[in-house]
PDB file of C-alpha atoms in Angstrom:
ATOM      1  CA  MET A   1     -15.444   0.350  -4.487  1.00  0.00           C
ATOM      2  CA  ASN A   2     -12.455  -1.887  -4.520  1.00  0.00           C
ATOM      3  CA  VAL A   3      -9.240  -1.974  -2.321  1.00  0.00           C
ATOM      4  CA  LEU A   4      -5.793  -3.683  -2.243  1.00  0.00           C
ATOM      5  CA  ILE A   5      -4.028  -4.620   0.559  1.00  0.00           C
ATOM      6  CA  ILE A   6       0.051  -5.053   0.293  1.00  0.00           C
ATOM      7  CA  SER A   7       2.019  -6.586   2.964  1.00  0.00           C
ATOM      8  CA  ALA A   8       5.178  -5.481   1.659  1.00  0.00           C
ATOM      9  CA  SER A   9       7.616  -7.691   3.501  1.00  0.00           C
ATOM     10  CA  HIS A  10      10.063 -10.166   1.867  1.00  0.00           C
ATOM     11  CA  ARG A  11      10.035 -12.741   4.617  1.00  0.00           C
ATOM     12  CA  ASN A  12       7.009 -15.586   4.737  1.00  0.00           C
ATOM     13  CA  PRO A  13       5.324 -15.917   7.143  1.00  0.00           C
ATOM     14  CA  SER A  14       5.741 -12.238   8.215  1.00  0.00           C
ATOM     15  CA  GLN A  15       4.680  -9.989  10.935  1.00  0.00           C
ATOM     16  CA  SER A  16       3.369  -7.518   8.324  1.00  0.00           C
ATOM     17  CA  ARG A  17       1.260 -10.497   6.941  1.00  0.00           C
ATOM     18  CA  LYS A  18      -0.553 -10.901  10.091  1.00  0.00           C
ATOM     19  CA  VAL A  19      -1.178  -7.127  10.305  1.00  0.00           C
ATOM     20  CA  ALA A  20      -2.461  -7.259   6.826  1.00  0.00           C
ATOM     21  CA  ASP A  21      -4.577 -10.105   7.610  1.00  0.00           C
ATOM     22  CA  VAL A  22      -6.235  -8.354  10.634  1.00  0.00           C
ATOM     23  CA  VAL A  23      -6.690  -5.061   8.385  1.00  0.00           C
ATOM     24  CA  SER A  24      -8.348  -7.090   6.048  1.00  0.00           C
ATOM     25  CA  GLY A  25     -10.816  -8.263   8.694  1.00  0.00           C
ATOM     26  CA  LEU A  26     -11.433  -4.653   9.421  1.00  0.00           C
ATOM     27  CA  VAL A  27     -11.897  -3.719   6.150  1.00  0.00           C
ATOM     28  CA  LYS A  28     -14.579  -6.550   5.882  1.00  0.00           C
ATOM     29  CA  LYS A  29     -16.662  -5.566   9.108  1.00  0.00           C
ATOM     30  CA  HIS A  30     -16.350  -1.966   9.386  1.00  0.00           C
ATOM     31  CA  SER A  31     -15.972  -0.353   5.613  1.00  0.00           C
ATOM     32  CA  GLY A  32     -17.937  -0.140   2.385  1.00  0.00           C
ATOM     33  CA  PHE A  33     -15.200  -1.624   0.374  1.00  0.00           C
ATOM     34  CA  LYS A  34     -17.069  -4.101  -1.513  1.00  0.00           C
ATOM     35  CA  ASP A  35     -13.865  -6.216  -3.349  1.00  0.00           C
ATOM     36  CA  ILE A  36     -10.887  -6.732  -1.004  1.00  0.00           C
ATOM     37  CA  ALA A  37      -7.991  -7.960  -2.436  1.00  0.00           C
ATOM     38  CA  LEU A  38      -4.545  -8.917  -0.485  1.00  0.00           C
ATOM     39  CA  LEU A  39      -1.355  -9.223  -2.132  1.00  0.00           C
ATOM     40  CA  ASP A  40       1.761 -10.468  -0.458  1.00  0.00           C
ATOM     41  CA  LEU A  41       4.691  -9.478  -2.082  1.00  0.00           C
ATOM     42  CA  ALA A  42       6.617 -12.168   0.176  1.00  0.00           C
ATOM     43  CA  GLU A  43       4.481 -14.555  -2.133  1.00  0.00           C
ATOM     44  CA  ALA A  44       4.378 -12.596  -5.601  1.00  0.00           C
ATOM     45  CA  GLY A  45       7.880 -13.258  -6.749  1.00  0.00           C
ATOM     46  CA  ILE A  46       8.157 -10.090  -8.334  1.00  0.00           C
ATOM     47  CA  PRO A  47      11.796  -9.745  -9.811  1.00  0.00           C
ATOM     48  CA  LEU A  48      13.861  -6.468  -9.587  1.00  0.00           C
ATOM     49  CA  TRP A  49      12.862  -4.052 -12.252  1.00  0.00           C
ATOM     50  CA  ASP A  50      14.761  -4.198 -15.289  1.00  0.00           C
ATOM     51  CA  GLU A  51      14.604  -2.564 -18.925  1.00  0.00           C
ATOM     52  CA  GLY A  52      12.809  -5.055 -20.466  1.00  0.00           C
ATOM     53  CA  VAL A  53       9.875  -3.718 -18.738  1.00  0.00           C
ATOM     54  CA  TRP A  54      10.080  -0.896 -20.693  1.00  0.00           C
ATOM     55  CA  ARG A  55      10.463  -3.004 -23.659  1.00  0.00           C
ATOM     56  CA  GLY A  56       7.412  -4.916 -23.362  1.00  0.00           C
ATOM     57  CA  GLU A  57       9.438  -8.317 -23.024  1.00  0.00           C
ATOM     58  CA  GLU A  58       7.294 -11.644 -22.745  1.00  0.00           C
ATOM     59  CA  GLN A  59       8.702 -12.569 -19.419  1.00  0.00           C
ATOM     60  CA  TRP A  60       7.762  -9.625 -17.787  1.00  0.00           C
ATOM     61  CA  MET A  61       4.177  -9.340 -19.253  1.00  0.00           C
ATOM     62  CA  LYS A  62       3.321 -12.602 -17.876  1.00  0.00           C
ATOM     63  CA  ILE A  63       4.796 -11.528 -14.608  1.00  0.00           C
ATOM     64  CA  LEU A  64       2.793  -7.812 -14.759  1.00  0.00           C
ATOM     65  CA  ALA A  65      -0.692  -8.539 -16.422  1.00  0.00           C
ATOM     66  CA  PRO A  66      -2.334 -10.149 -13.726  1.00  0.00           C
ATOM     67  CA  LEU A  67      -0.496  -7.565 -11.572  1.00  0.00           C
ATOM     68  CA  ARG A  68      -1.853  -4.499 -13.595  1.00  0.00           C
ATOM     69  CA  ASN A  69      -5.515  -5.582 -13.286  1.00  0.00           C
ATOM     70  CA  GLN A  70      -4.913  -5.743  -9.606  1.00  0.00           C
ATOM     71  CA  VAL A  71      -3.884  -2.510  -9.387  1.00  0.00           C
ATOM     72  CA  ARG A  72      -5.930  -0.990 -11.743  1.00  0.00           C
ATOM     73  CA  LYS A  73      -9.068  -2.082 -10.325  1.00  0.00           C
ATOM     74  CA  ALA A  74      -8.127  -0.804  -6.923  1.00  0.00           C
ATOM     75  CA  ASP A  75      -9.678   2.576  -5.659  1.00  0.00           C
ATOM     76  CA  ALA A  76      -7.477   2.786  -2.536  1.00  0.00           C
ATOM     77  CA  TYR A  77      -4.631   0.698  -1.245  1.00  0.00           C
ATOM     78  CA  ILE A  78      -3.463  -0.068   2.199  1.00  0.00           C
ATOM     79  CA  ILE A  79       0.367  -1.162   2.662  1.00  0.00           C
ATOM     80  CA  VAL A  80       1.692  -2.850   5.404  1.00  0.00           C
ATOM     81  CA  VAL A  81       5.152  -1.962   5.438  1.00  0.00           C
ATOM     82  CA  PRO A  82       7.759  -3.186   8.162  1.00  0.00           C
ATOM     83  CA  GLU A  83      10.717  -0.905   9.222  1.00  0.00           C
ATOM     84  CA  TRP A  84      13.877  -2.661   8.161  1.00  0.00           C
ATOM     85  CA  ASN A  85      17.217  -0.925   8.427  1.00  0.00           C
ATOM     86  CA  GLY A  86      15.121   2.404   9.310  1.00  0.00           C
ATOM     87  CA  GLY A  87      13.348   2.333   6.001  1.00  0.00           C
ATOM     88  CA  ALA A  88      10.743   0.582   4.091  1.00  0.00           C
ATOM     89  CA  THR A  89      11.496  -2.584   2.156  1.00  0.00           C
ATOM     90  CA  PRO A  90      12.989  -3.148  -0.944  1.00  0.00           C
ATOM     91  CA  SER A  91       9.997  -4.918  -2.248  1.00  0.00           C
ATOM     92  CA  ILE A  92       7.696  -2.053  -1.937  1.00  0.00           C
ATOM     93  CA  LYS A  93      10.253   0.114  -3.782  1.00  0.00           C
ATOM     94  CA  ASN A  94      10.845  -2.320  -6.268  1.00  0.00           C
ATOM     95  CA  PHE A  95       6.554  -2.529  -6.626  1.00  0.00           C
ATOM     96  CA  ALA A  96       5.853   1.007  -7.193  1.00  0.00           C
ATOM     97  CA  LEU A  97       8.559   1.077 -10.095  1.00  0.00           C
ATOM     98  CA  PHE A  98       6.366  -1.277 -12.055  1.00  0.00           C
ATOM     99  CA  PHE A  99       2.720   1.287 -12.098  1.00  0.00           C
ATOM    100  CA  GLY A 100       2.211   4.498 -13.407  1.00  0.00           C
ATOM    101  CA  GLU A 101      -0.109   7.540 -12.839  1.00  0.00           C
ATOM    102  CA  LYS A 102      -2.644   5.532 -15.095  1.00  0.00           C
ATOM    103  CA  GLU A 103      -3.086   2.548 -12.680  1.00  0.00           C
ATOM    104  CA  THR A 104      -2.069   3.879  -9.291  1.00  0.00           C
ATOM    105  CA  GLY A 105      -2.440   7.755  -9.616  1.00  0.00           C
ATOM    106  CA  HIS A 106      -4.471   9.704  -7.838  1.00  0.00           C
ATOM    107  CA  LYS A 107      -5.498   6.960  -5.624  1.00  0.00           C
ATOM    108  CA  PRO A 108      -5.682   7.270  -1.952  1.00  0.00           C
ATOM    109  CA  VAL A 109      -3.233   5.310   0.353  1.00  0.00           C
ATOM    110  CA  TRP A 110      -3.162   4.400   3.978  1.00  0.00           C
ATOM    111  CA  LEU A 111       0.350   3.518   5.301  1.00  0.00           C
ATOM    112  CA  ILE A 112       0.580   1.347   8.237  1.00  0.00           C
ATOM    113  CA  SER A 113       4.028   0.816   9.426  1.00  0.00           C
ATOM    114  CA  VAL A 114       5.115  -2.339  11.513  1.00  0.00           C
ATOM    115  CA  SER A 115       7.992  -2.284  13.754  1.00  0.00           C
ATOM    116  CA  SER A 116       9.296  -5.078  16.445  1.00  0.00           C
ATOM    117  CA  GLU A 117      10.938  -2.181  18.633  1.00  0.00           C
ATOM    118  CA  ILE A 118       9.609   1.267  19.969  1.00  0.00           C
ATOM    119  CA  ASN A 119      10.235   2.615  16.450  1.00  0.00           C
ATOM    120  CA  GLY A 120       8.148   2.406  13.093  1.00  0.00           C
ATOM    121  CA  GLN A 121       7.912   6.182  11.745  1.00  0.00           C
ATOM    122  CA  TYR A 122      10.897   5.912   9.445  1.00  0.00           C
ATOM    123  CA  PRO A 123       8.792   3.466   6.571  1.00  0.00           C
ATOM    124  CA  VAL A 124       6.416   6.096   6.897  1.00  0.00           C
ATOM    125  CA  THR A 125       9.205   9.188   6.036  1.00  0.00           C
ATOM    126  CA  ASP A 126      10.521   6.527   3.629  1.00  0.00           C
ATOM    127  CA  MET A 127       7.071   6.366   1.658  1.00  0.00           C
ATOM    128  CA  ARG A 128       6.180   9.887   1.874  1.00  0.00           C
ATOM    129  CA  SER A 129       9.299  11.165   0.923  1.00  0.00           C
ATOM    130  CA  TYR A 130      10.333   8.875  -2.086  1.00  0.00           C
ATOM    131  CA  VAL A 131       8.106   6.312  -2.788  1.00  0.00           C
ATOM    132  CA  TYR A 132       5.346   8.021  -4.988  1.00  0.00           C
ATOM    133  CA  LYS A 133       6.670  10.495  -7.477  1.00  0.00           C
ATOM    134  CA  ASN A 134       5.881   8.580 -10.804  1.00  0.00           C
ATOM    135  CA  ASN A 135       2.968   6.407  -9.476  1.00  0.00           C
ATOM    136  CA  LYS A 136       1.500   9.387  -7.593  1.00  0.00           C
ATOM    137  CA  TRP A 137      -0.488   7.616  -4.644  1.00  0.00           C
ATOM    138  CA  VAL A 138      -2.048   9.987  -2.663  1.00  0.00           C
ATOM    139  CA  PHE A 139      -1.452   9.547   0.961  1.00  0.00           C
ATOM    140  CA  ILE A 140      -3.695  10.215   3.430  1.00  0.00           C
ATOM    141  CA  PRO A 141      -3.056  12.325   6.329  1.00  0.00           C
ATOM    142  CA  ASP A 142      -3.289   9.769   8.785  1.00  0.00           C
ATOM    143  CA  HIS A 143      -0.924   6.646   9.183  1.00  0.00           C
ATOM    144  CA  THR A 144      -0.675   3.982  11.593  1.00  0.00           C
ATOM    145  CA  ILE A 145       2.287   2.611  13.238  1.00  0.00           C
ATOM    146  CA  VAL A 146       2.241  -1.181  14.981  1.00  0.00           C
ATOM    147  CA  ARG A 147       5.089  -0.954  17.165  1.00  0.00           C
ATOM    148  CA  PHE A 148       6.721  -4.317  18.762  1.00  0.00           C
ATOM    149  CA  VAL A 149       4.039  -6.039  16.592  1.00  0.00           C
ATOM    150  CA  HIS A 150       5.272  -9.522  17.706  1.00  0.00           C
ATOM    151  CA  GLU A 151       3.262  -8.813  20.920  1.00  0.00           C
ATOM    152  CA  LYS A 152       0.141  -7.669  19.086  1.00  0.00           C
ATOM    153  CA  PHE A 153      -2.748  -9.328  17.616  1.00  0.00           C
ATOM    154  CA  ASN A 154      -1.402 -12.780  18.627  1.00  0.00           C
ATOM    155  CA  GLU A 155      -4.800 -13.788  21.043  1.00  0.00           C
ATOM    156  CA  GLU A 156      -8.337 -13.683  20.774  1.00  0.00           C
ATOM    157  CA  SER A 157      -9.049 -11.824  23.607  1.00  0.00           C
ATOM    158  CA  LEU A 158      -7.140  -8.157  23.036  1.00  0.00           C
ATOM    159  CA  SER A 159      -5.430  -5.877  25.505  1.00  0.00           C
ATOM    160  CA  ALA A 160      -6.950  -2.344  26.045  1.00  0.00           C
ATOM    161  CA  GLU A 161      -3.917  -1.481  23.601  1.00  0.00           C
ATOM    162  CA  GLU A 162      -4.839  -3.558  21.056  1.00  0.00           C
ATOM    163  CA  LYS A 163      -8.305  -2.687  21.370  1.00  0.00           C
ATOM    164  CA  LEU A 164      -7.492   1.509  21.365  1.00  0.00           C
ATOM    165  CA  LEU A 165      -5.201   0.541  17.848  1.00  0.00           C
ATOM    166  CA  LEU A 166      -8.111  -1.264  15.927  1.00  0.00           C
ATOM    167  CA  GLU A 167     -10.075   1.858  16.966  1.00  0.00           C
ATOM    168  CA  ARG A 168      -7.475   3.909  15.732  1.00  0.00           C
ATOM    169  CA  MET A 169      -7.496   1.977  12.643  1.00  0.00           C
ATOM    170  CA  GLN A 170     -11.138   1.976  12.257  1.00  0.00           C
ATOM    171  CA  TYR A 171     -10.828   5.428  12.085  1.00  0.00           C
ATOM    172  CA  SER A 172      -8.247   5.713   9.503  1.00  0.00           C
ATOM    173  CA  LEU A 173     -10.341   3.347   7.672  1.00  0.00           C
ATOM    174  CA  ARG A 174     -13.318   5.439   7.449  1.00  0.00           C
ATOM    175  CA  GLN A 175     -10.776   8.587   5.874  1.00  0.00           C
ATOM    176  CA  LEU A 176      -9.466   6.202   3.262  1.00  0.00           C
ATOM    177  CA  GLU A 177     -12.963   5.407   2.273  1.00  0.00           C
ATOM    178  CA  LEU A 178     -13.711   9.079   1.968  1.00  0.00           C
ATOM    179  CA  TYR A 179     -11.017   9.869   0.299  1.00  0.00           C
ATOM    180  CA  ALA A 180     -11.312   6.862  -2.361  1.00  0.00           C
ATOM    181  CA  ARG A 181     -15.036   8.286  -3.163  1.00  0.00           C
ATOM    182  CA  ALA A 182     -13.917  11.854  -3.644  1.00  0.00           C
ATOM    183  CA  MET A 183     -10.745  10.887  -5.501  1.00  0.00           C
ATOM    184  CA  ARG A 184     -13.041   8.900  -8.243  1.00  0.00           C
ATOM    185  CA  GLU A 185     -14.170  12.480  -8.988  1.00  0.00           C
ATOM    186  CA  VAL A 186     -11.076  13.468  -9.689  1.00  0.00           C
ATOM    187  CA  ARG A 187      -9.503  10.935 -11.432  1.00  0.00           C
ATOM    188  CA  ASP A 188     -12.725  11.235 -13.851  1.00  0.00           C
ATOM    189  CA  LYS A 189     -12.425  14.778 -14.139  1.00  0.00           C
ATOM    190  CA  LEU A 190      -8.652  14.645 -14.901  1.00  0.00           C
ATOM    191  CA  LYS A 191      -7.142  14.615 -18.225  1.00  0.00           C
ATOM    192  CA  PHE A 192      -3.883  12.583 -18.215  1.00  0.00           C
ATOM    193  CA  ASP A 193      -0.809  14.048 -19.877  1.00  0.00           C
ATOM    194  CA  ASP A 194       2.118  11.821 -20.859  1.00  0.00           C
ATOM    195  CA  ARG A 195       4.652  14.507 -21.537  1.00  0.00           C
ATOM    196  CA  PHE A 196       4.300  14.813 -17.541  1.00  0.00           C
ATOM    197  CA  LYS A 197       3.872  11.622 -16.602  1.00  0.00           C
ATOM    198  CA  TYR A 198       7.440  12.220 -14.707  1.00  0.00           C
ATOM    199  CA  ALA A 199       6.615  14.075 -11.471  1.00  0.00           C
ATOM    200  CA  MET A 200       9.242  16.653 -10.793  1.00  0.00           C
TER     201      MET A 200
END
């Protein structure tokens, strides 16, 4: 199985990318995912969506072709999204516009929110409420919030709090893997109907 980790910050470098790298290490060490890809939206340089996507304009096809292959190949996604102004970043919302049910539909997503303060719940609410309608991601019940992220995962020796957070991440990772296996069967049996590709 394949997993795509998405770092959804615009900043480069970013705390989201730091956490995404930690998670990538966990996936390699503690899961059955064989192919692990990491997409940093700060490096990807994806322009804002416009109608040239629908028209199949060449400039868009050059950008989207490799991305679509990477996204379609994944059986599951891990999205590391920072809290900006009480919500998810514009980059992850823009990213979600480019992919529909045939690429991302009925594939599980583990959400990881990062915050420099005590908050962090708002990107999760934002993503679960508004960002999945047409791409039909399936969010697993568990999500993770890395609070005071600037203080986390900076040293080789980990605090008790960091160790507990890593154990929680491993627990969520195991859920993601089980969902990924189960949802493969769902996708195999599900017949896509273009009349209903836009959800209500």
